[in-house]
Amino acid sequence: MCIFEPKSGSLLRLRSPLFSLGILCWHVESNAIVLSTEAATVGVGAGQMSRVESVRIACSKAGDKTKGTVLSSDAFFPFSDGVELALNHGVTAIAQPGGSVKDADVIAAVDKAGAAMIFTGARHFRH
């Protein structure tokens, strides 16, 4: 597992991402996005052809509760657009498998926003 923290040096607490990944792995399928706090799921988006659309649905469901959440994804982000959308809604950390040829673009978007990201190295994508 690789952890990318913002240049500001603030610490990423692992409790929220681990909770979010647990929900993701057991209960959500196909382009799954879970937004959570330390102990509650606040938004879920899944079953879409586009990962960006899953992010949009999860953020819409979470509403104002999106601010300060962790986003977990069952598969890598192939482009930075989904990550940028989540960060613009107030997500502060992202947990995803990584492995996209565009990982550097995704890391740059997260770093620019001052957020944190965990690359788990394991896909949980299910149909």
JSON list of N, CA, C and O in Angstrom, two decimals, residues 45-64:
[
{"chain": "A", "resi": 45, "resn": "GLY", "atom": "N", "xyz": [-22.04, 5.61, -5.31]},
{"chain": "A", "resi": 45, "resn": "GLY", "atom": "CA", "xyz": [-22.36, 5.65, -6.73]},
{"chain": "A", "resi": 45, "resn": "GLY", "atom": "C", "xyz": [-21.80, 4.38, -7.37]},
{"chain": "A", "resi": 45, "resn": "GLY", "atom": "O", "xyz": [-20.66, 4.04, -7.13]},
{"chain": "A", "resi": 46, "resn": "ALA", "atom": "N", "xyz": [-22.64, 3.67, -8.12]},
{"chain": "A", "resi": 46, "resn": "ALA", "atom": "CA", "xyz": [-22.17, 2.41, -8.71]},
{"chain": "A", "resi": 46, "resn": "ALA", "atom": "C", "xyz": [-23.02, 2.05, -9.91]},
{"chain": "A", "resi": 46, "resn": "ALA", "atom": "O", "xyz": [-24.06, 2.65, -10.16]},
{"chain": "A", "resi": 47, "resn": "GLY", "atom": "N", "xyz": [-22.55, 1.04, -10.64]},
{"chain": "A", "resi": 47, "resn": "GLY", "atom": "CA", "xyz": [-23.30, 0.49, -11.75]},
{"chain": "A", "resi": 47, "resn": "GLY", "atom": "C", "xyz": [-23.32, 1.34, -13.00]},
{"chain": "A", "resi": 47, "resn": "GLY", "atom": "O", "xyz": [-24.12, 1.10, -13.90]},
{"chain": "A", "resi": 48, "resn": "GLN", "atom": "N", "xyz": [-22.47, 2.32, -13.09]},
{"chain": "A", "resi": 48, "resn": "GLN", "atom": "CA", "xyz": [-22.45, 3.22, -14.25]},
{"chain": "A", "resi": 48, "resn": "GLN", "atom": "C", "xyz": [-21.38, 2.79, -15.25]},
{"chain": "A", "resi": 48, "resn": "GLN", "atom": "O", "xyz": [-20.42, 2.13, -14.89]},
{"chain": "A", "resi": 49, "resn": "MET", "atom": "N", "xyz": [-21.55, 3.20, -16.48]},
{"chain": "A", "resi": 49, "resn": "MET", "atom": "CA", "xyz": [-20.54, 2.91, -17.51]},
{"chain": "A", "resi": 49, "resn": "MET", "atom": "C", "xyz": [-19.30, 3.77, -17.30]},
{"chain": "A", "resi": 49, "resn": "MET", "atom": "O", "xyz": [-18.21, 3.41, -17.72]},
{"chain": "A", "resi": 50, "resn": "SER", "atom": "N", "xyz": [-19.46, 4.89, -16.61]},
{"chain": "A", "resi": 50, "resn": "SER", "atom": "CA", "xyz": [-18.39, 5.85, -16.41]},
{"chain": "A", "resi": 50, "resn": "SER", "atom": "C", "xyz": [-18.09, 6.02, -14.92]},
{"chain": "A", "resi": 50, "resn": "SER", "atom": "O", "xyz": [-18.99, 6.22, -14.11]},
{"chain": "A", "resi": 51, "resn": "ARG", "atom": "N", "xyz": [-16.82, 5.95, -14.57]},
{"chain": "A", "resi": 51, "resn": "ARG", "atom": "CA", "xyz": [-16.42, 6.17, -13.18]},
{"chain": "A", "resi": 51, "resn": "ARG", "atom": "C", "xyz": [-16.74, 7.60, -12.75]},
{"chain": "A", "resi": 51, "resn": "ARG", "atom": "O", "xyz": [-17.12, 7.85, -11.62]},
{"chain": "A", "resi": 52, "resn": "VAL", "atom": "N", "xyz": [-16.63, 8.57, -13.66]},
{"chain": "A", "resi": 52, "resn": "VAL", "atom": "CA", "xyz": [-16.96, 9.96, -13.35]},
{"chain": "A", "resi": 52, "resn": "VAL", "atom": "C", "xyz": [-18.43, 10.07, -12.96]},
{"chain": "A", "resi": 52, "resn": "VAL", "atom": "O", "xyz": [-18.79, 10.77, -12.02]},
{"chain": "A", "resi": 53, "resn": "GLU", "atom": "N", "xyz": [-19.29, 9.36, -13.67]},
{"chain": "A", "resi": 53, "resn": "GLU", "atom": "CA", "xyz": [-20.72, 9.40, -13.35]},
{"chain": "A", "resi": 53, "resn": "GLU", "atom": "C", "xyz": [-20.98, 8.77, -11.98]},
{"chain": "A", "resi": 53, "resn": "GLU", "atom": "O", "xyz": [-21.83, 9.26, -11.22]},
{"chain": "A", "resi": 54, "resn": "SER", "atom": "N", "xyz": [-20.26, 7.73, -11.63]},
{"chain": "A", "resi": 54, "resn": "SER", "atom": "CA", "xyz": [-20.39, 7.13, -10.30]},
{"chain": "A", "resi": 54, "resn": "SER", "atom": "C", "xyz": [-19.97, 8.12, -9.21]},
{"chain": "A", "resi": 54, "resn": "SER", "atom": "O", "xyz": [-20.60, 8.21, -8.16]},
{"chain": "A", "resi": 55, "resn": "VAL", "atom": "N", "xyz": [-18.90, 8.88, -9.48]},
{"chain": "A", "resi": 55, "resn": "VAL", "atom": "CA", "xyz": [-18.46, 9.92, -8.53]},
{"chain": "A", "resi": 55, "resn": "VAL", "atom": "C", "xyz": [-19.54, 10.99, -8.40]},
{"chain": "A", "resi": 55, "resn": "VAL", "atom": "O", "xyz": [-19.90, 11.40, -7.30]},
{"chain": "A", "resi": 56, "resn": "ARG", "atom": "N", "xyz": [-20.11, 11.40, -9.52]},
{"chain": "A", "resi": 56, "resn": "ARG", "atom": "CA", "xyz": [-21.15, 12.43, -9.52]},
{"chain": "A", "resi": 56, "resn": "ARG", "atom": "C", "xyz": [-22.37, 11.98, -8.69]},
{"chain": "A", "resi": 56, "resn": "ARG", "atom": "O", "xyz": [-22.90, 12.73, -7.89]},
{"chain": "A", "resi": 57, "resn": "ILE", "atom": "N", "xyz": [-22.77, 10.73, -8.85]},
{"chain": "A", "resi": 57, "resn": "ILE", "atom": "CA", "xyz": [-23.91, 10.19, -8.11]},
{"chain": "A", "resi": 57, "resn": "ILE", "atom": "C", "xyz": [-23.59, 10.13, -6.62]},
{"chain": "A", "resi": 57, "resn": "ILE", "atom": "O", "xyz": [-24.40, 10.54, -5.78]},
{"chain": "A", "resi": 58, "resn": "ALA", "atom": "N", "xyz": [-22.42, 9.63, -6.26]},
{"chain": "A", "resi": 58, "resn": "ALA", "atom": "CA", "xyz": [-22.03, 9.53, -4.85]},
{"chain": "A", "resi": 58, "resn": "ALA", "atom": "C", "xyz": [-22.02, 10.91, -4.19]},
{"chain": "A", "resi": 58, "resn": "ALA", "atom": "O", "xyz": [-22.52, 11.08, -3.07]},
{"chain": "A", "resi": 59, "resn": "CYS", "atom": "N", "xyz": [-21.46, 11.90, -4.88]},
{"chain": "A", "resi": 59, "resn": "CYS", "atom": "CA", "xyz": [-21.41, 13.26, -4.34]},
{"chain": "A", "resi": 59, "resn": "CYS", "atom": "C", "xyz": [-22.81, 13.86, -4.22]},
{"chain": "A", "resi": 59, "resn": "CYS", "atom": "O", "xyz": [-23.13, 14.54, -3.24]},
{"chain": "A", "resi": 60, "resn": "SER", "atom": "N", "xyz": [-23.65, 13.57, -5.18]},
{"chain": "A", "resi": 60, "resn": "SER", "atom": "CA", "xyz": [-25.03, 14.07, -5.14]},
{"chain": "A", "resi": 60, "resn": "SER", "atom": "C", "xyz": [-25.78, 13.46, -3.97]},
{"chain": "A", "resi": 60, "resn": "SER", "atom": "O", "xyz": [-26.50, 14.16, -3.25]},
{"chain": "A", "resi": 61, "resn": "LYS", "atom": "N", "xyz": [-25.62, 12.18, -3.76]},
{"chain": "A", "resi": 61, "resn": "LYS", "atom": "CA", "xyz": [-26.29, 11.51, -2.64]},
{"chain": "A", "resi": 61, "resn": "LYS", "atom": "C", "xyz": [-25.79, 12.03, -1.29]},
{"chain": "A", "resi": 61, "resn": "LYS", "atom": "O", "xyz": [-26.55, 12.16, -0.35]},
{"chain": "A", "resi": 62, "resn": "ALA", "atom": "N", "xyz": [-24.50, 12.32, -1.21]},
{"chain": "A", "resi": 62, "resn": "ALA", "atom": "CA", "xyz": [-23.92, 12.80, 0.05]},
{"chain": "A", "resi": 62, "resn": "ALA", "atom": "C", "xyz": [-24.30, 14.25, 0.33]},
{"chain": "A", "resi": 62, "resn": "ALA", "atom": "O", "xyz": [-24.38, 14.66, 1.48]},
{"chain": "A", "resi": 63, "resn": "GLY", "atom": "N", "xyz": [-24.50, 15.04, -0.72]},
{"chain": "A", "resi": 63, "resn": "GLY", "atom": "CA", "xyz": [-24.85, 16.45, -0.54]},
{"chain": "A", "resi": 63, "resn": "GLY", "atom": "C", "xyz": [-23.80, 17.20, 0.26]},
{"chain": "A", "resi": 63, "resn": "GLY", "atom": "O", "xyz": [-22.60, 17.07, -0.01]},
{"chain": "A", "resi": 64, "resn": "ASP", "atom": "N", "xyz": [-24.23, 17.94, 1.27]},
{"chain": "A", "resi": 64, "resn": "ASP", "atom": "CA", "xyz": [-23.30, 18.72, 2.10]},
{"chain": "A", "resi": 64, "resn": "ASP", "atom": "C", "xyz": [-22.37, 17.85, 2.94]},
{"chain": "A", "resi": 64, "resn": "ASP", "atom": "O", "xyz": [-21.36, 18.32, 3.44]}
]
